[in-house]
């Protein structure tokens, strides 16, 4: 069994948000629904301030609080370490959103968070939706993920209304990777197509994706040699996303980023 | 002339209704139903207002659900994931639990002087729970899916799963218990057993509702082993307030209209003392919670400071809890109808504010949500949310009127089956 995990090198990250955009396009998310986000904040008070940024996907926690609270088993952790939502089971109770310390979950079907047109109305699905029984798609933009890759059981693709969504670690790509590979390195043409979109697109190469259960993987070595740390470890979720802080970066100790 | 006179079971109710419909024709029958009989009564007024209110609010919510979807209910992803409907559900569910606890005073613990309110308390427990579920259903993305997804998922790690299990058991036991009382079975071993089971179920149910909030470590305003106790004890207070207020409502706020046994209870200081004790306990619990929150520097507790600055919080503490506490303690005021009714109403309002504060303030400090929410979140319920909340209250009012009219809610073992004649009789003028 693989245990997929990610390492993000904060010294290399430039905060360019390419990962955010790549994720939104790859997974056909609604504008504002950032499965992957780079959060900007200011530390200190004027004139001693620093502008900081922090990339934040779903952590695919080893001990995910979102899985424990879900009353329907719509959210599960599979044997390869993905934490996924089954859109056919989710009742939209929001409990997982309450219980995820990292704020990575979204509720489908909300008005545009940015001003401007309601993109779901601009690209209506046409198959409608009902309150009872089978649901149609929420929307249907021309750039949607190919039909063959849509997978509601694992929360991949353009989903129905009234369910919760989150980063899947690009399940549709990673789950097709050859068995036994230690790392999905986007610079290797044979593996590129199986690597999560955010990792592929990251220009400074700040993201690494590999098997945490494989002692030879580069992600394991980076964590060991460069002192990988996890976000908000005190909550006991044990993320499978590790951050390398090096000299320049830092992992926020608080979830509250105060307005100064 | 066909009339519903204290029906003995549901078969009789339906038979009478069918006969009335055949005799009166649809229009007259509908009018009679809308007024719950031909003679004006407090119950009839509650029923009509409740029914019309329920229909209007339900229609509005359904319309918005279809046109706007859940966006109308303010269920966004910016941090307030549980909007005003969840505290409303919590308010109703805990009020229901509290009423069951009050009913247990005579039925389980043998405080016989409380018999005259037991049946009414159980009826109210049933209908407040139904109202709570109705409001909750609008909050859920897929309420109907829940019916199969929860039992087949069997996620025993989830407090929400157990809350569902125990509140369902609670509702079933309440209905059985009410049916037994309807049949004037107060004291048989069977009735006793159901009473005890129902009390256990309600403790577990309210405890699980507390666990649902108390188990999430990332929400420090909720987290902790104290939350379940807090829910159980404040539930008892809401229950006490509800029974006092509703009893007076049923008799047009006039103690002289009450049957003798009830009048004796209402005029004594027994109930006010129970009431004051519970209000005092709630007051202490809320204040201790609050000053811990003000003192601590734990990340995520900032909501308490916001509470301290909110007029609603002070209204709740001083007007909604402290004032009724004093009024119900003091011998000069605690037997007066006006003070009893006002105290009950104020406590209910305070408890409603409290549930909103509890649920919302726990979410005010955002999780890692991105650049655009980086401080405490602002939240105001949408109009549709208010409508769905109002729907809950209208459902209670409607079903309470119905219960008053049909079920002799004041009955107690001393009045018995052939005891006093109920004032509430539906009859068709000749
Ligand atoms: S980051 Fe949140 S959503 Fe992702 S696995 Fe952990 S608890 Fe679940
Ligand atoms: S919203 Fe869906 S995935 Fe989240 S806890 Fe509820 S049922 Fe589970």
Coordinates of N, CA and C in Angstrom, one line a residue, chain A residues 22-200:
Chain A
X22 N -3.8 26.1 -11.4 CA -3.8 24.7 -12.0 C -4.8 23.8 -11.4
X23 N -4.9 23.9 -10.1 CA -5.9 23.0 -9.4 C -7.3 23.3 -9.9
X24 N -7.6 24.6 -9.9 CA -9.0 25.0 -10.3 C -9.3 24.6 -11.7
X25 N -8.3 24.6 -12.6 CA -8.6 24.2 -14.0 C -8.7 22.7 -14.1
X26 N -7.7 22.0 -13.5 CA -7.7 20.6 -13.5 C -9.0 20.0 -13.0
X27 N -9.5 20.5 -11.9 CA -10.6 19.9 -11.2 C -11.9 20.6 -11.5
X28 N -11.9 21.6 -12.4 CA -13.1 22.4 -12.7 C -13.8 22.9 -11.5
X29 N -13.1 23.7 -10.7 CA -13.7 24.3 -9.5 C -14.4 25.6 -9.9
X30 N -15.3 26.0 -9.0 CA -16.0 27.3 -9.2 C -15.0 28.4 -8.7
X31 N -15.0 29.5 -9.4 CA -14.1 30.6 -9.0 C -14.3 30.9 -7.5
X32 N -13.3 30.9 -6.7 CA -13.4 31.1 -5.3 C -13.3 29.8 -4.5
X33 N -13.6 28.7 -5.2 CA -13.6 27.4 -4.5 C -12.2 26.8 -4.5
X34 N -11.3 27.3 -3.6 CA -9.9 26.9 -3.8 C -9.5 25.7 -3.0
X35 N -9.5 24.6 -3.7 CA -9.1 23.4 -3.0 C -7.6 23.5 -2.6
X36 N -6.9 24.2 -3.4 CA -5.5 24.6 -3.1 C -5.4 26.1 -3.1
X37 N -4.9 26.6 -2.0 CA -4.8 28.1 -1.9 C -3.4 28.5 -1.4
X38 N -3.0 29.7 -1.7 CA -1.8 30.2 -1.1 C -2.3 31.4 -0.3
X39 N -2.2 31.3 1.0 CA -2.8 32.3 1.9 C -1.7 33.3 2.2
X40 N -2.1 34.6 2.0 CA -1.2 35.7 2.3 C -1.6 36.4 3.6
X41 N -0.6 36.7 4.3 CA -0.9 37.4 5.6 C 0.3 38.3 6.0
X42 N 0.0 39.2 6.9 CA 1.0 40.1 7.3 C 1.4 39.8 8.8
X43 N 2.6 39.8 9.1 CA 3.0 39.5 10.5 C 3.7 40.7 11.1
X44 N 3.4 41.0 12.3 CA 4.0 42.1 13.0 C 3.1 43.4 12.8
X45 N 3.6 44.4 13.5 CA 2.9 45.7 13.3 C 3.8 46.7 12.6
X46 N 3.2 47.6 11.9 CA 3.9 48.6 11.2 C 4.8 49.4 12.1
X47 N 6.1 49.7 11.9 CA 6.8 49.5 10.6 C 7.5 48.1 10.5
X48 N 7.4 47.3 11.6 CA 8.1 46.1 11.6 C 7.2 44.9 11.1
X49 N 6.9 44.9 9.8 CA 6.0 43.9 9.3 C 6.7 43.1 8.2
X50 N 6.2 41.9 8.1 CA 6.6 41.0 7.0 C 5.4 40.5 6.3
X51 N 5.5 40.4 5.0 CA 4.5 39.8 4.2 C 4.8 38.3 4.1
X52 N 3.8 37.5 4.4 CA 4.1 36.1 4.3 C 3.1 35.4 3.5
X53 N 3.4 34.2 3.0 CA 2.4 33.4 2.3 C 2.6 32.0 2.7
X54 N 1.5 31.3 2.5 CA 1.5 29.9 2.9 C 0.6 29.0 2.0
X55 N 1.2 28.1 1.3 CA 0.4 27.2 0.4 C -0.3 26.2 1.2
X56 N -1.6 25.9 0.9 CA -2.4 25.0 1.8 C -3.3 24.1 1.0
X57 N -2.9 22.9 0.6 CA -3.9 22.0 0.1 C -4.6 21.2 1.2
X58 N -5.4 20.2 0.9 CA -5.9 19.3 1.9 C -4.7 18.5 2.4
X59 N -4.6 18.2 3.7 CA -3.4 17.6 4.2 C -3.5 16.0 4.1
X60 N -4.7 15.5 3.7 CA -4.9 14.1 3.6 C -4.3 13.4 4.9
X61 N -4.9 13.9 6.0 CA -4.3 13.6 7.3 C -4.3 12.1 7.6
X62 N -3.3 11.7 8.4 CA -3.2 10.3 8.8 C -4.3 9.9 9.7
X63 N -4.7 10.9 10.5 CA -5.7 10.7 11.5 C -6.8 11.8 11.3
X64 N -7.5 11.7 10.2 CA -8.4 12.8 9.7 C -9.6 13.0 10.6
X65 N -9.7 14.2 11.1 CA -11.0 14.4 11.9 C -12.2 14.5 11.0
X66 N -12.0 14.8 9.8 CA -13.2 14.9 8.9 C -13.8 13.5 8.7
X67 N -13.0 12.5 8.7 CA -13.5 11.1 8.5 C -14.2 10.7 9.7
X68 N -13.6 11.0 10.9 CA -14.3 10.5 12.1 C -15.6 11.1 12.3
X69 N -15.8 12.4 12.0 CA -17.1 13.0 12.3 C -18.2 12.7 11.3
X70 N -17.8 12.3 10.0 CA -18.8 12.2 9.0 C -19.8 11.1 9.3
X71 N -21.1 11.5 9.5 CA -22.1 10.5 10.0 C -22.5 9.4 9.0
X72 N -22.1 9.6 7.7 CA -22.6 8.7 6.7 C -21.5 7.9 6.0
X73 N -20.2 8.1 6.4 CA -19.1 7.5 5.8 C -19.0 8.0 4.3
X74 N -19.4 9.2 4.1 CA -19.2 9.8 2.7 C -17.7 10.1 2.6
X75 N -17.2 10.6 3.7 CA -15.8 10.9 3.7 C -15.0 9.7 4.3
X76 N -14.0 9.2 3.5 CA -13.3 8.1 4.0 C -11.8 8.3 3.7
X77 N -11.0 7.5 4.3 CA -9.6 7.5 4.0 C -9.3 6.1 3.3
X78 N -8.8 6.1 2.1 CA -8.6 4.8 1.5 C -7.2 4.2 1.8
X79 N -7.0 3.0 1.3 CA -5.7 2.3 1.7 C -4.5 3.0 1.1
X80 N -4.6 3.8 0.1 CA -3.4 4.5 -0.4 C -3.2 5.9 0.2
X81 N -4.0 6.2 1.2 CA -3.8 7.4 1.9 C -4.6 8.6 1.5
X82 N -5.4 8.4 0.5 CA -6.3 9.6 0.1 C -7.4 9.7 1.0
X83 N -7.8 11.0 1.3 CA -9.0 11.2 2.0 C -10.0 11.8 1.0
X84 N -11.1 11.1 0.7 CA -12.0 11.4 -0.4 C -13.5 11.5 0.1
X85 N -14.2 12.2 -0.7 CA -15.7 12.4 -0.4 C -16.5 11.7 -1.5
X86 N -17.4 10.8 -1.1 CA -18.3 10.2 -2.0 C -19.5 11.1 -2.2
X87 N -19.6 11.7 -3.3 CA -20.7 12.7 -3.5 C -22.1 12.0 -3.6
X88 N -22.1 10.7 -3.8 CA -23.4 10.0 -3.8 C -23.9 9.7 -2.3
X89 N -23.0 9.9 -1.4 CA -23.4 9.6 0.0 C -23.5 10.8 0.9
X90 N -22.8 11.9 0.5 CA -22.8 13.1 1.3 C -24.2 13.7 1.5
X91 N -24.5 14.0 2.8 CA -25.8 14.6 3.0 C -25.7 16.1 3.2
X92 N -24.5 16.6 3.0 CA -24.3 18.1 3.2 C -24.6 18.6 4.6
X93 N -24.1 17.9 5.6 CA -24.4 18.3 7.0 C -23.3 19.3 7.4
X94 N -22.2 19.5 6.7 CA -21.2 20.4 7.1 C -20.3 20.0 8.2
X95 N -20.6 18.9 8.8 CA -19.8 18.6 10.1 C -18.3 18.5 9.8
X96 N -18.0 17.9 8.6 CA -16.6 17.8 8.2 C -15.9 19.1 8.1
X97 N -16.7 20.1 7.6 CA -16.1 21.5 7.5 C -15.8 22.1 8.8
X98 N -16.7 21.7 9.8 CA -16.5 22.2 11.1 C -15.2 21.6 11.7
X99 N -15.0 20.3 11.4 CA -14.0 19.5 12.1 C -12.6 19.6 11.4
X100 N -12.5 20.0 10.2 CA -11.2 20.1 9.6 C -10.5 21.3 10.1
X101 N -9.3 21.2 10.7 CA -8.6 22.3 11.3 C -8.0 23.2 10.2
X102 N -8.0 22.7 9.0 CA -7.2 23.4 7.9 C -8.1 24.2 7.0
X103 N -9.4 24.2 7.2 CA -10.3 25.0 6.4 C -10.3 24.6 4.9
X104 N -10.1 23.4 4.5 CA -9.9 23.0 3.1 C -11.1 22.6 2.4
X105 N -12.2 22.5 3.2 CA -13.4 21.9 2.6 C -14.4 23.0 2.1
X106 N -15.2 22.7 1.1 CA -16.1 23.7 0.5 C -17.5 23.0 0.4
X107 N -18.4 23.9 0.4 CA -19.8 23.4 0.2 C -20.2 23.8 -1.2
X108 N -20.7 22.9 -2.0 CA -21.1 23.2 -3.4 C -22.3 24.0 -3.4
X109 N -22.4 24.9 -4.4 CA -23.6 25.7 -4.5 C -23.6 26.9 -3.6
X110 N -22.9 27.9 -3.9 CA -23.0 29.1 -3.2 C -22.9 30.2 -4.3
X111 N -23.4 31.4 -3.9 CA -23.2 32.5 -4.8 C -21.8 32.9 -5.0
X112 N -21.5 33.6 -6.1 CA -20.1 33.9 -6.4 C -19.4 34.6 -5.2
X113 N -18.2 34.1 -4.8 CA -17.5 34.8 -3.7 C -16.8 36.0 -4.2
X114 N -16.5 36.1 -5.5 CA -16.0 37.3 -6.0 C -17.2 38.0 -6.7
X115 N -17.2 39.3 -6.8 CA -18.3 39.9 -7.6 C -18.3 39.3 -9.0
X116 N -19.1 39.9 -9.8 CA -19.2 39.4 -11.2 C -20.2 38.4 -11.4
X117 N -20.2 37.8 -12.6 CA -21.4 36.9 -12.9 C -21.3 35.6 -12.1
X118 N -22.5 35.0 -11.9 CA -22.5 33.7 -11.3 C -22.2 32.7 -12.4
X119 N -21.0 32.1 -12.3 CA -20.5 31.3 -13.3 C -21.3 30.0 -13.5
X120 N -22.0 29.6 -12.4 CA -22.8 28.4 -12.5 C -24.0 28.7 -13.4
X121 N -24.5 29.9 -13.3 CA -25.6 30.3 -14.2 C -25.2 30.6 -15.6
X122 N -24.0 31.0 -15.8 CA -23.4 31.2 -17.1 C -23.3 29.9 -17.9
X123 N -22.9 28.9 -17.1 CA -22.7 27.6 -17.8 C -23.6 26.5 -17.1
X124 N -24.9 26.6 -17.3 CA -25.8 25.7 -16.6 C -25.6 24.3 -17.1
X125 N -25.9 23.4 -16.2 CA -25.6 22.0 -16.5 C -26.7 21.4 -17.5
X126 N -27.9 22.0 -17.5 CA -28.9 21.5 -18.4 C -29.6 20.3 -18.0
X127 N -28.9 19.5 -17.1 CA -29.6 18.3 -16.6 C -30.4 18.5 -15.3
X128 N -30.5 19.8 -14.9 CA -31.3 20.1 -13.8 C -30.9 19.5 -12.5
X129 N -31.7 19.8 -11.5 CA -31.5 19.1 -10.2 C -32.8 19.0 -9.5
X130 N -32.9 18.0 -8.7 CA -34.1 17.8 -7.9 C -33.7 17.8 -6.5
X131 N -34.7 18.0 -5.7 CA -34.4 17.9 -4.2 C -34.3 16.5 -3.7
X132 N -35.1 15.6 -4.4 CA -35.2 14.2 -4.0 C -34.6 13.4 -5.1
X133 N -33.9 12.4 -4.7 CA -33.4 11.4 -5.6 C -32.1 11.9 -6.4
X134 N -32.0 11.4 -7.6 CA -30.7 11.7 -8.3 C -30.5 13.1 -8.6
X135 N -29.3 13.5 -8.5 CA -29.0 14.9 -8.8 C -28.3 15.0 -10.1
X136 N -28.5 16.2 -10.7 CA -27.7 16.5 -11.9 C -26.4 17.2 -11.6
X137 N -25.7 17.6 -12.6 CA -24.5 18.3 -12.3 C -24.8 19.7 -11.9
X138 N -23.9 20.3 -11.1 CA -24.0 21.6 -10.6 C -23.9 22.6 -11.7
X139 N -23.0 22.4 -12.6 CA -22.8 23.4 -13.7 C -22.0 22.6 -14.8
X140 N -21.8 23.2 -15.9 CA -21.1 22.4 -17.0 C -20.3 23.3 -17.9
X141 N -19.1 23.8 -17.4 CA -18.3 24.7 -18.3 C -17.7 23.9 -19.4
X142 N -17.4 24.6 -20.5 CA -16.8 23.9 -21.6 C -15.4 23.3 -21.3
X143 N -14.7 23.8 -20.2 CA -13.4 23.3 -19.9 C -13.4 22.2 -18.9
X144 N -14.6 21.6 -18.7 CA -14.7 20.6 -17.7 C -13.7 19.4 -17.8
X145 N -13.4 18.8 -16.7 CA -12.6 17.6 -16.8 C -13.3 16.6 -17.7
X146 N -12.5 15.8 -18.5 CA -13.1 14.9 -19.5 C -14.0 13.9 -18.8
X147 N -15.1 13.6 -19.5 CA -16.1 12.7 -19.0 C -15.5 11.5 -18.3
X148 N -14.5 10.9 -19.0 CA -14.0 9.6 -18.6 C -13.4 9.7 -17.2
X149 N -13.0 10.9 -16.8 CA -12.3 11.0 -15.5 C -13.2 11.4 -14.4
X150 N -14.5 11.8 -14.8 CA -15.4 12.2 -13.7 C -15.7 11.0 -12.8
X151 N -15.7 11.2 -11.5 CA -15.8 10.1 -10.6 C -16.4 10.6 -9.3
X152 N -17.7 10.5 -9.2 CA -18.4 11.1 -8.0 C -18.1 10.3 -6.8
X153 N -17.9 9.0 -6.9 CA -17.6 8.2 -5.8 C -16.4 8.7 -5.0
X154 N -15.5 9.3 -5.7 CA -14.2 9.8 -5.1 C -14.1 11.3 -5.1
X155 N -15.3 11.9 -5.4 CA -15.3 13.4 -5.3 C -14.4 14.1 -6.4
X156 N -14.4 13.5 -7.6 CA -13.6 14.0 -8.7 C -14.5 14.5 -9.8
X157 N -14.2 15.7 -10.3 CA -15.0 16.2 -11.4 C -16.0 17.3 -11.0
X158 N -16.9 17.6 -12.0 CA -18.0 18.5 -11.7 C -19.0 17.8 -10.9
X159 N -19.2 18.2 -9.7 CA -20.1 17.5 -8.9 C -21.6 17.9 -8.9
X160 N -22.4 17.3 -8.1 CA -23.8 17.7 -7.9 C -23.9 18.8 -6.9
X161 N -25.1 19.4 -6.7 CA -25.3 20.4 -5.7 C -25.3 19.9 -4.3
X162 N -25.1 20.8 -3.3 CA -25.4 20.5 -1.9 C -24.5 19.4 -1.3
X163 N -23.3 19.2 -1.9 CA -22.4 18.3 -1.2 C -21.1 19.0 -0.9
X164 N -20.2 18.4 -0.2 CA -19.0 19.0 0.2 C -17.9 18.5 -0.7
X165 N -17.0 19.4 -1.0 CA -15.9 19.1 -1.9 C -14.5 19.4 -1.3
X166 N -13.5 18.8 -1.8 CA -12.2 19.1 -1.3 C -11.1 18.5 -2.2
X167 N -9.9 19.0 -2.0 CA -8.8 18.5 -2.8 C -8.7 16.9 -2.7
X168 N -8.5 16.3 -3.9 CA -8.4 14.8 -3.9 C -7.0 14.3 -4.0
X169 N -6.0 15.2 -3.9 CA -4.6 14.8 -4.3 C -4.6 14.4 -5.7
X170 N -5.5 14.9 -6.6 CA -5.6 14.5 -8.0 C -5.7 13.0 -8.1
X171 N -6.7 12.5 -7.4 CA -6.9 11.0 -7.3 C -7.0 10.4 -8.7
X172 N -7.6 11.1 -9.6 CA -7.8 10.6 -11.0 C -6.5 10.4 -11.7
X173 N -5.5 11.2 -11.3 CA -4.1 11.0 -11.9 C -3.3 10.0 -11.1
X174 N -3.2 10.3 -9.8 CA -2.3 9.5 -9.0 C -2.6 8.0 -9.0
X175 N -4.0 7.7 -8.9 CA -4.4 6.3 -8.8 C -4.0 5.5 -10.1
X176 N -3.7 6.2 -11.2 CA -3.3 5.5 -12.4 C -1.8 5.3 -12.5
X177 N -1.1 5.8 -11.6 CA 0.4 5.7 -11.6 C 0.8 4.2 -11.5
X178 N 2.0 3.9 -12.2 CA 2.5 2.5 -12.1 C 2.7 2.1 -10.6
X179 N 2.4 0.9 -10.3 CA 2.5 0.4 -8.9 C 3.9 0.5 -8.5
X180 N 4.1 0.9 -7.2 CA 5.4 0.7 -6.7 C 6.4 1.9 -6.9
X181 N 6.0 2.9 -7.6 CA 6.9 4.1 -7.8 C 7.0 4.8 -6.4
X182 N 8.2 5.2 -6.2 CA 8.5 5.9 -4.9 C 8.1 7.4 -4.9
X183 N 8.3 8.0 -6.1 CA 8.0 9.4 -6.2 C 7.4 9.7 -7.5
X184 N 6.5 10.6 -7.5 CA 5.9 11.1 -8.8 C 6.6 12.4 -9.2
X185 N 7.6 12.2 -10.0 CA 8.4 13.4 -10.3 C 8.0 14.0 -11.6
X186 N 7.5 15.2 -11.7 CA 7.0 15.8 -12.9 C 8.0 16.0 -14.0
X187 N 9.3 15.9 -13.6 CA 10.4 16.1 -14.6 C 10.6 14.8 -15.4
X188 N 10.0 13.7 -14.9 CA 10.1 12.4 -15.6 C 8.9 12.3 -16.5
X189 N 9.1 12.3 -17.8 CA 8.0 12.3 -18.8 C 7.0 11.1 -18.6
X190 N 7.6 10.0 -18.1 CA 6.7 8.8 -17.9 C 5.8 9.0 -16.7
X191 N 6.1 9.9 -15.8 CA 5.3 10.0 -14.6 C 4.5 11.3 -14.5
X192 N 4.8 12.2 -15.4 CA 4.2 13.5 -15.4 C 2.7 13.5 -15.3
X193 N 2.1 12.6 -16.2 CA 0.7 12.6 -16.3 C 0.0 12.1 -15.0
X194 N 0.7 11.4 -14.2 CA 0.1 10.9 -13.0 C 0.4 11.7 -11.7
X195 N 1.1 12.8 -11.9 CA 1.5 13.7 -10.8 C 0.4 14.7 -10.6
X196 N 0.1 15.1 -9.4 CA -0.9 16.1 -9.1 C -0.6 17.4 -9.9
X197 N -1.7 18.0 -10.3 CA -1.6 19.2 -11.2 C -0.7 20.3 -10.5
X198 N -0.9 20.5 -9.2 CA -0.2 21.6 -8.6 C 1.3 21.4 -8.5
X199 N 1.6 20.1 -8.4 CA 3.1 19.7 -8.4 C 3.7 19.9 -9.8
X200 N 2.9 19.5 -10.8 CA 3.4 19.6 -12.2 C 3.7 21.1 -12.5

